[in-house]
Coordinates of C-alpha atoms in Angstrom, one line a residue:
Chain A
M1 CA -62.5 18.3 -22.8
S2 CA -60.8 19.1 -26.1
I3 CA -59.6 22.4 -27.5
M4 CA -61.7 23.7 -30.3
L5 CA -61.0 26.3 -33.0
E6 CA -63.9 27.8 -34.9
N7 CA -63.3 29.7 -38.1
V8 CA -60.1 31.3 -36.7
S9 CA -58.3 33.9 -38.9
R10 CA -55.3 36.0 -38.3
S11 CA -53.3 38.3 -40.5
F12 CA -50.3 40.5 -40.1
D13 CA -50.0 43.9 -42.0
G14 CA -52.5 42.6 -44.6
R15 CA -50.9 39.2 -45.0
Q16 CA -53.3 36.4 -44.1
V17 CA -51.6 33.7 -42.1
L18 CA -54.6 31.7 -41.1
K19 CA -57.8 31.7 -42.7
N20 CA -61.0 30.1 -41.3
V21 CA -59.2 27.5 -39.3
N22 CA -61.5 24.8 -37.7
M23 CA -59.7 22.3 -35.6
T24 CA -60.4 20.0 -32.6
L25 CA -57.5 19.0 -30.5
P26 CA -57.8 16.0 -28.0
D27 CA -57.4 16.5 -24.2
K28 CA -54.3 14.2 -24.2
G29 CA -52.0 12.5 -26.8
A30 CA -49.7 14.2 -29.2
V31 CA -50.3 16.2 -32.3
C32 CA -47.6 17.8 -34.5
F33 CA -48.0 20.9 -36.6
F34 CA -45.8 20.2 -39.5
G35 CA -44.9 22.3 -42.5
P36 CA -42.4 24.8 -43.9
S37 CA -41.4 28.0 -42.2
G38 CA -43.8 31.0 -42.3
C39 CA -46.9 28.9 -42.9
G40 CA -48.6 29.9 -39.5
K41 CA -47.6 27.0 -37.2
T42 CA -46.3 29.4 -34.4
T43 CA -49.1 31.9 -35.0
L44 CA -51.6 29.2 -34.4
L45 CA -49.6 28.0 -31.3
R46 CA -49.6 31.5 -29.8
L47 CA -53.4 31.8 -30.5
I48 CA -54.0 28.6 -28.8
C49 CA -51.9 29.6 -25.7
G50 CA -53.8 32.8 -25.5
L51 CA -50.7 35.0 -26.3
D52 CA -52.4 36.5 -29.4
K53 CA -56.0 37.0 -30.3
P54 CA -57.6 35.9 -33.6
D55 CA -59.0 38.6 -35.9
E56 CA -62.0 36.4 -36.4
G57 CA -63.4 33.2 -35.0
K58 CA -63.0 31.8 -31.5
I59 CA -60.9 29.3 -29.5
I60 CA -62.8 27.4 -26.9
L61 CA -60.6 26.0 -24.1
P62 CA -61.5 24.1 -21.0
Q63 CA -61.7 26.4 -18.0
G64 CA -58.3 27.0 -16.3
T65 CA -56.2 25.1 -19.0
R66 CA -52.5 25.6 -18.2
F67 CA -49.8 25.7 -20.9
A68 CA -46.2 24.8 -20.5
C69 CA -44.4 26.3 -23.4
H70 CA -41.0 25.9 -24.9
F71 CA -40.6 28.5 -27.7
Q72 CA -37.9 28.9 -30.4
E73 CA -36.2 31.5 -28.0
D74 CA -35.1 30.2 -24.7
R75 CA -36.9 32.9 -22.7
L76 CA -34.7 32.4 -19.5
L77 CA -34.5 35.2 -17.0
P78 CA -31.0 36.5 -17.5
W79 CA -30.5 37.5 -13.9
Y80 CA -31.4 34.0 -12.6
T81 CA -29.0 30.9 -12.6
A82 CA -30.2 27.8 -14.6
E83 CA -31.4 26.3 -11.2
E84 CA -33.3 29.4 -10.3
N85 CA -34.9 29.5 -13.8
L86 CA -35.9 25.9 -13.3
R87 CA -37.4 26.6 -10.0
L88 CA -39.9 29.1 -11.7
A89 CA -41.7 26.1 -13.0
G90 CA -43.1 25.5 -9.6
E91 CA -42.5 24.7 -5.9
G92 CA -41.3 21.1 -5.1
I93 CA -39.3 20.9 -8.4
D94 CA -35.8 19.7 -7.8
P95 CA -33.7 21.6 -10.4
R96 CA -30.7 19.3 -10.1
V97 CA -32.9 16.3 -11.2
W98 CA -34.1 18.1 -14.3
L99 CA -30.6 19.3 -15.2
E100 CA -29.4 15.8 -15.0
K101 CA -32.3 14.8 -17.3
V102 CA -31.3 17.4 -20.0
L103 CA -27.6 16.4 -19.6
L104 CA -26.5 19.5 -17.9
P105 CA -25.6 18.3 -14.3
E106 CA -22.9 20.9 -13.9
A107 CA -24.8 23.9 -15.1
G108 CA -27.0 24.7 -12.1
K109 CA -25.1 27.7 -10.8
L110 CA -24.4 29.2 -14.3
Y111 CA -26.3 32.2 -15.7
P112 CA -27.9 32.1 -19.3
N113 CA -25.1 34.3 -20.6
E114 CA -22.6 31.7 -19.5
L115 CA -24.4 28.9 -21.3
S116 CA -24.2 28.1 -25.1
G117 CA -27.4 28.5 -27.2
G118 CA -28.0 24.7 -27.2
M119 CA -27.5 24.5 -23.3
R120 CA -30.0 27.3 -22.8
R121 CA -32.6 25.6 -25.0
R122 CA -32.2 22.5 -22.9
V123 CA -32.8 24.4 -19.6
S124 CA -35.9 26.1 -21.2
L125 CA -36.9 22.6 -22.4
A126 CA -36.5 21.2 -18.9
R127 CA -38.5 24.1 -17.4
A128 CA -41.4 23.5 -19.8
L129 CA -41.4 19.7 -19.1
A130 CA -41.2 20.2 -15.3
Y131 CA -44.2 22.7 -15.2
Q132 CA -47.4 21.0 -14.2
S133 CA -49.7 21.8 -17.0
D134 CA -52.5 20.4 -19.1
V135 CA -51.0 21.1 -22.5
L136 CA -47.3 20.9 -23.3
V137 CA -46.4 23.2 -26.3
L138 CA -42.9 22.5 -27.8
D139 CA -41.9 24.7 -30.8
E140 CA -38.9 23.0 -32.5
P141 CA -37.6 21.6 -29.1
V142 CA -34.4 20.1 -30.5
R143 CA -33.3 22.8 -32.8
E144 CA -29.6 23.7 -32.6
L145 CA -28.9 20.3 -30.8
D146 CA -26.5 17.7 -32.1
E147 CA -28.0 14.4 -33.3
A148 CA -27.3 12.2 -30.2
T149 CA -28.5 14.9 -27.7
A150 CA -31.5 15.7 -29.9
E151 CA -32.4 11.8 -29.7
K152 CA -32.1 12.0 -25.8
M153 CA -34.3 14.9 -25.6
L154 CA -36.9 13.4 -27.7
E155 CA -36.9 10.4 -25.4
L156 CA -37.2 12.7 -22.4
I157 CA -40.1 14.5 -23.9
A158 CA -41.8 11.2 -24.6
Q159 CA -41.3 10.1 -20.9
S160 CA -42.5 13.5 -19.6
V161 CA -45.7 14.0 -21.5
G162 CA -47.8 11.9 -19.1
D163 CA -51.5 12.7 -19.2
R164 CA -51.0 16.0 -21.1
L165 CA -51.7 17.0 -24.6
L166 CA -48.4 17.5 -26.5
I167 CA -48.5 20.0 -29.3
L168 CA -45.1 19.7 -31.2
V169 CA -44.1 22.2 -34.0
T170 CA -41.4 20.9 -36.3
H171 CA -40.1 20.7 -39.8
D172 CA -38.8 17.2 -39.2
R173 CA -41.4 14.5 -39.8
S174 CA -39.2 11.8 -38.0
Q175 CA -39.5 13.8 -34.7
A176 CA -43.2 13.5 -35.0
E177 CA -43.1 9.8 -35.7
K178 CA -40.7 9.2 -32.7
L179 CA -43.2 10.9 -30.4
G180 CA -46.2 9.2 -31.9
C181 CA -47.9 12.4 -33.0
R182 CA -50.8 12.8 -35.2
V183 CA -49.5 15.0 -37.8
I184 CA -51.4 18.2 -39.0
E185 CA -50.0 19.5 -42.1
F186 CA -49.5 23.3 -42.8
P187 CA -50.5 25.4 -44.6
L188 CA -54.0 24.5 -43.4
G189 CA -56.9 24.0 -45.6
G190 CA -60.4 22.6 -44.8
E191 CA -61.7 21.4 -41.6
M192 CA -59.5 19.4 -39.1
A193 CA -60.8 17.1 -36.5
Chain B
M1 CA 13.1 57.9 -8.0
N2 CA 11.1 54.6 -7.7
A3 CA 8.0 53.8 -9.6
K4 CA 5.6 54.5 -6.7
V5 CA 6.9 58.1 -6.2
K6 CA 6.7 58.6 -10.0
R7 CA 3.1 57.5 -10.2
A8 CA 2.2 59.7 -7.2
L9 CA 3.9 62.8 -8.8
R10 CA 2.0 62.0 -12.0
K11 CA -1.3 61.9 -10.3
A12 CA -0.6 65.0 -8.4
F13 CA 0.6 66.9 -11.4
P14 CA -2.7 68.3 -12.6
L15 CA -3.6 69.5 -9.1
I16 CA -0.1 71.2 -8.9
F17 CA -0.5 72.7 -12.4
W18 CA -4.0 74.3 -11.7
L19 CA -2.8 75.6 -8.3
L20 CA 0.2 77.3 -10.1
V21 CA -2.3 78.8 -12.7
W22 CA -4.5 80.0 -9.9
A23 CA -1.3 81.5 -8.1
A24 CA -0.4 83.2 -11.3
C25 CA -3.8 84.6 -11.9
Y26 CA -3.8 86.0 -8.4
R27 CA -0.5 87.7 -9.0
A28 CA -1.7 89.1 -12.3
V29 CA -5.0 90.5 -10.8
G30 CA -3.2 91.8 -7.7
Q31 CA -6.5 92.4 -5.7
D32 CA -7.6 90.2 -2.8
L33 CA -11.1 91.4 -3.3
L34 CA -11.4 90.1 -6.8
L35 CA -9.4 86.9 -6.4
A36 CA -7.9 85.3 -3.3
S37 CA -4.6 83.3 -3.4
P38 CA -4.5 79.5 -2.8
L39 CA -2.8 80.2 0.4
Q40 CA -5.5 82.6 1.7
V41 CA -8.2 80.0 0.9
A42 CA -6.2 77.3 2.6
R43 CA -5.9 79.3 5.7
R44 CA -9.8 79.8 5.6
F45 CA -10.1 76.0 6.1
A46 CA -9.4 76.5 9.7
F47 CA -13.3 76.9 9.9
M48 CA -13.4 73.2 9.7
A49 CA -12.5 73.1 13.3
E50 CA -15.6 75.2 14.2
A51 CA -19.0 73.7 15.0
P52 CA -21.0 76.0 12.7
F53 CA -19.0 74.6 9.7
W54 CA -20.3 71.1 10.5
R55 CA -23.8 72.4 11.2
C56 CA -23.9 73.9 7.7
V57 CA -22.5 70.9 6.1
G58 CA -24.7 68.5 7.9
M59 CA -28.0 70.5 7.2
S60 CA -27.0 70.9 3.4
L61 CA -26.3 67.3 3.2
W62 CA -29.5 66.5 4.9
R63 CA -31.5 68.6 2.5
T64 CA -29.9 67.0 -0.4
A65 CA -30.5 63.5 0.9
A66 CA -34.2 64.3 1.6
A67 CA -34.5 65.9 -1.9
Y68 CA -32.8 62.9 -3.5
M69 CA -35.0 60.2 -1.8
L70 CA -38.1 62.2 -2.2
G71 CA -37.3 62.7 -5.8
M72 CA -36.5 59.1 -6.5
I73 CA -39.7 57.9 -4.7
I74 CA -42.0 60.5 -6.6
A75 CA -40.2 59.7 -10.0
C76 CA -40.6 55.9 -9.6
A77 CA -44.3 56.2 -8.4
L78 CA -45.1 58.5 -11.4
A79 CA -43.2 56.3 -13.8
V80 CA -45.2 53.2 -12.8
A81 CA -48.5 55.1 -12.6
C82 CA -48.0 56.5 -16.2
H83 CA -47.1 53.0 -17.5
L84 CA -50.4 51.7 -16.1
S85 CA -52.5 54.7 -17.3
K86 CA -52.1 56.2 -20.7
L87 CA -54.1 59.2 -19.8
L88 CA -51.9 60.0 -16.8
D89 CA -48.8 59.6 -19.0
E90 CA -50.3 62.1 -21.5
V91 CA -50.7 64.6 -18.6
I92 CA -47.5 64.0 -16.7
S93 CA -44.9 63.3 -19.4
P94 CA -45.1 66.8 -21.0
A95 CA -45.3 68.5 -17.5
L96 CA -42.0 66.9 -16.6
L97 CA -40.4 68.0 -19.9
V98 CA -41.4 71.6 -19.1
V99 CA -40.0 71.1 -15.5
R100 CA -36.7 69.8 -17.0
A101 CA -36.5 72.7 -19.4
T102 CA -37.2 75.4 -16.9
P103 CA -34.3 77.1 -15.0
V104 CA -34.3 75.8 -11.4
A105 CA -34.0 79.5 -10.2
S106 CA -37.4 80.3 -11.5
F107 CA -38.8 77.5 -9.3
I108 CA -36.8 78.6 -6.3
I109 CA -37.9 82.3 -6.5
L110 CA -41.6 81.1 -6.9
A111 CA -41.4 78.5 -4.1
L112 CA -40.0 81.0 -1.8
V113 CA -43.5 82.7 -1.8
W114 CA -45.1 79.4 -0.6
L115 CA -42.4 77.5 1.5
S116 CA -40.0 78.4 4.3
S117 CA -36.4 79.1 3.1
S118 CA -35.2 75.9 4.7
N119 CA -37.6 73.7 2.6
V120 CA -37.1 75.4 -0.8
P121 CA -33.7 73.8 -1.3
I122 CA -35.4 70.3 -0.9
L123 CA -38.0 71.3 -3.6
A124 CA -35.2 72.5 -5.9
G125 CA -33.4 69.2 -5.4
V126 CA -36.7 67.2 -6.0
L127 CA -37.3 69.1 -9.3
M128 CA -33.8 68.1 -10.5
V129 CA -34.2 64.5 -9.7
V130 CA -37.8 63.7 -10.8
P131 CA -37.6 64.4 -14.5
V132 CA -34.4 62.5 -15.1
V133 CA -35.3 59.4 -12.9
F134 CA -38.7 59.4 -14.3
A135 CA -37.6 59.3 -18.0
N136 CA -35.1 56.5 -17.3
V137 CA -37.5 54.4 -15.2
R138 CA -40.2 54.9 -17.9
E139 CA -37.7 53.8 -20.6
G140 CA -36.7 50.8 -18.6
I141 CA -40.2 49.7 -18.2
T142 CA -41.2 50.0 -21.8
S143 CA -38.0 48.1 -22.8
T144 CA -39.0 45.0 -20.8
D145 CA -38.7 42.0 -23.0
P146 CA -42.1 41.1 -24.3
Q147 CA -41.2 37.4 -24.6
L148 CA -40.4 37.3 -20.9
L149 CA -43.7 38.9 -20.1
E150 CA -45.3 36.2 -22.2
M151 CA -43.5 33.6 -20.2
A152 CA -44.8 35.2 -17.0
K153 CA -48.3 35.2 -18.4
L154 CA -48.1 31.4 -19.2
F155 CA -46.7 30.7 -15.7
G156 CA -49.8 32.5 -14.3
W157 CA -47.7 34.9 -12.3
S158 CA -49.6 37.8 -10.6
R159 CA -48.7 41.3 -11.6
L160 CA -46.7 41.8 -8.5
K161 CA -44.7 38.6 -9.0
T162 CA -44.2 39.6 -12.8
W163 CA -42.9 43.0 -11.7
R164 CA -40.6 41.5 -9.0
R165 CA -39.0 39.0 -11.2
V166 CA -39.1 40.5 -14.8
V167 CA -39.7 44.3 -14.9
I168 CA -37.7 45.5 -11.8
P169 CA -34.6 43.7 -12.8
T170 CA -35.0 45.1 -16.3
V171 CA -35.4 48.7 -15.1
L172 CA -32.6 48.5 -12.5
P173 CA -29.7 49.4 -14.8
T174 CA -31.4 52.6 -16.2
F175 CA -32.7 53.4 -12.8
V176 CA -29.1 53.3 -11.4
A177 CA -27.8 55.3 -14.3
A178 CA -30.3 57.9 -13.6
C179 CA -29.5 57.9 -9.8
Q180 CA -25.9 58.3 -10.5
A181 CA -26.3 61.1 -13.0
C182 CA -28.7 63.0 -10.5
V183 CA -26.8 63.0 -7.3
G184 CA -24.4 65.8 -8.3
L185 CA -27.3 67.8 -10.0
C186 CA -29.3 67.4 -6.8
F187 CA -26.6 68.7 -4.5
K188 CA -25.8 71.6 -6.6
A189 CA -29.5 72.6 -7.1
T190 CA -29.9 72.3 -3.3
I191 CA -27.0 74.7 -2.6
A192 CA -28.1 77.1 -5.4
A193 CA -31.6 77.2 -3.6
E194 CA -29.8 77.9 -0.4
V195 CA -27.9 80.8 -2.0
I196 CA -31.2 82.4 -3.1
G197 CA -33.4 81.4 0.0
V198 CA -30.5 82.0 2.6
P199 CA -31.7 79.4 5.1
K200 CA -30.1 79.1 8.6
N201 CA -27.1 76.6 8.7
A202 CA -26.5 76.1 5.0
I203 CA -23.6 76.0 2.8
G204 CA -25.4 78.2 0.3
T205 CA -26.0 80.8 2.9
Q206 CA -22.2 80.8 3.7
L207 CA -21.6 81.4 -0.1
Y208 CA -24.1 84.2 -0.1
T209 CA -22.7 86.0 3.0
S210 CA -19.2 85.6 1.7
K211 CA -20.3 87.5 -1.5
I212 CA -22.1 90.1 0.5
Y213 CA -19.0 90.8 2.6
L214 CA -16.6 90.6 -0.4
E215 CA -14.8 87.7 1.3
T216 CA -13.4 86.2 -1.8
D217 CA -11.2 83.8 0.1
N218 CA -14.2 82.5 2.2
L219 CA -16.3 82.1 -1.0
L220 CA -13.7 80.1 -2.7
A221 CA -13.0 78.0 0.5
W222 CA -16.9 77.0 0.6
T223 CA -16.9 76.5 -3.2
L224 CA -14.0 73.9 -2.6
V225 CA -16.1 72.3 0.1
V226 CA -18.9 71.9 -2.2
I227 CA -16.7 70.4 -4.8
I228 CA -15.1 67.9 -2.5
L229 CA -18.4 66.9 -1.0
S230 CA -19.9 66.4 -4.5
L231 CA -17.1 64.3 -5.6
V232 CA -17.2 62.2 -2.4
I233 CA -21.0 61.6 -2.5
E234 CA -20.9 60.7 -6.2
R235 CA -18.1 58.2 -5.6
L236 CA -19.7 56.6 -2.5
L237 CA -23.1 56.3 -4.3
K238 CA -21.6 54.9 -7.4
A239 CA -19.8 52.2 -5.6
A240 CA -22.9 51.4 -3.5
F241 CA -25.1 51.3 -6.6
E242 CA -22.6 49.2 -8.7
R243 CA -22.3 46.7 -5.8
G244 CA -26.1 46.5 -5.7
L245 CA -26.6 46.1 -9.4
R246 CA -24.0 43.4 -9.5
R247 CA -25.9 41.4 -6.8
V248 CA -29.1 41.5 -8.8
H249 CA -27.7 41.3 -12.3
H250 CA -24.5 39.1 -11.5
A251 CA -22.9 40.1 -14.9

């Protein structure tokens, strides 16, 4: 079953970020929210994940939809090591395997404050990819990464999506193309389906 | 003179300096009733060999420990409850501000009407601990990173799991800071309540009787016992808390 948005509006301090958005997202495959900064991509993402509520309209989700999210911030628990942060994604996950996949085989015992910004983002990405979910939400997943590493991370994302719906947020159209995403251009206007 | 002796002398210098000031003051005053000499006070320390001394110290420490633990439990429970209920917060927070601003002696005198003189020091200690620990724990809870709470929500963690993994580790540093700040206050408030309530087997009672019988040397010796105990407790707890905090927070 797909995700449906009906006349969704959201504003912050009188500034309308989203206005009467109508959209249907498939239950699997890949879509990309593409557009310049400040046009409401992350806001829409947060509404879909249930982290924020629309001022008007409604979002219809299949019962018990689980979201695996990788935001622009790493959101790692500072008091857990990289391995421990990865284990938060669920029992039965082998953190070492995932750390190898994100090219950080030696980082398992390190704490977030001992990792660089790019390394933290890769641990956070691994955690989102490892979490068993229905929707995989990635907000600029390869930001702050060098070109070669970014390329490898995009390959890993493509391999890990599986049967899930991937929602990618990016400024870079080539990333959407590499992941075979249907591109939804922001700012939004009219009905999307 | 080698470096070790020099360092030891340097460390001992402030103590020697103040002992000399004390001795000079004693000479200047010239009345044992008003100010005892360092030597007279040192002689009084012979009471350490007697069982009543250790009974007084033990009971005062027990009252302090009881007040400290009870105060921490009450403060943490209230802070969590106030975080969960805005109405309760509106009732409790101003009341604790009043408790913080009220002189502890007022509570002690009032509590002597209701409680036994042995239990009033515990209440006095609790009243010292609760407002400080409450304020710090409350601040710690509200400063929890909302992004981490969102992550917990997305992972579908229960409230208990979210508190164990996110909120409690966030609160720990402010909680530990409050605990460290309170221990000395709690000990001194307990002793002050003992001075007013005069319970059996208490350092405060010894201070009070020394004053009644004008035994200045005894009064100063017991005061020194309070200072030494306070320093030892603060040091021990500080080390224990820091070790615990390092284990949880690593950094």
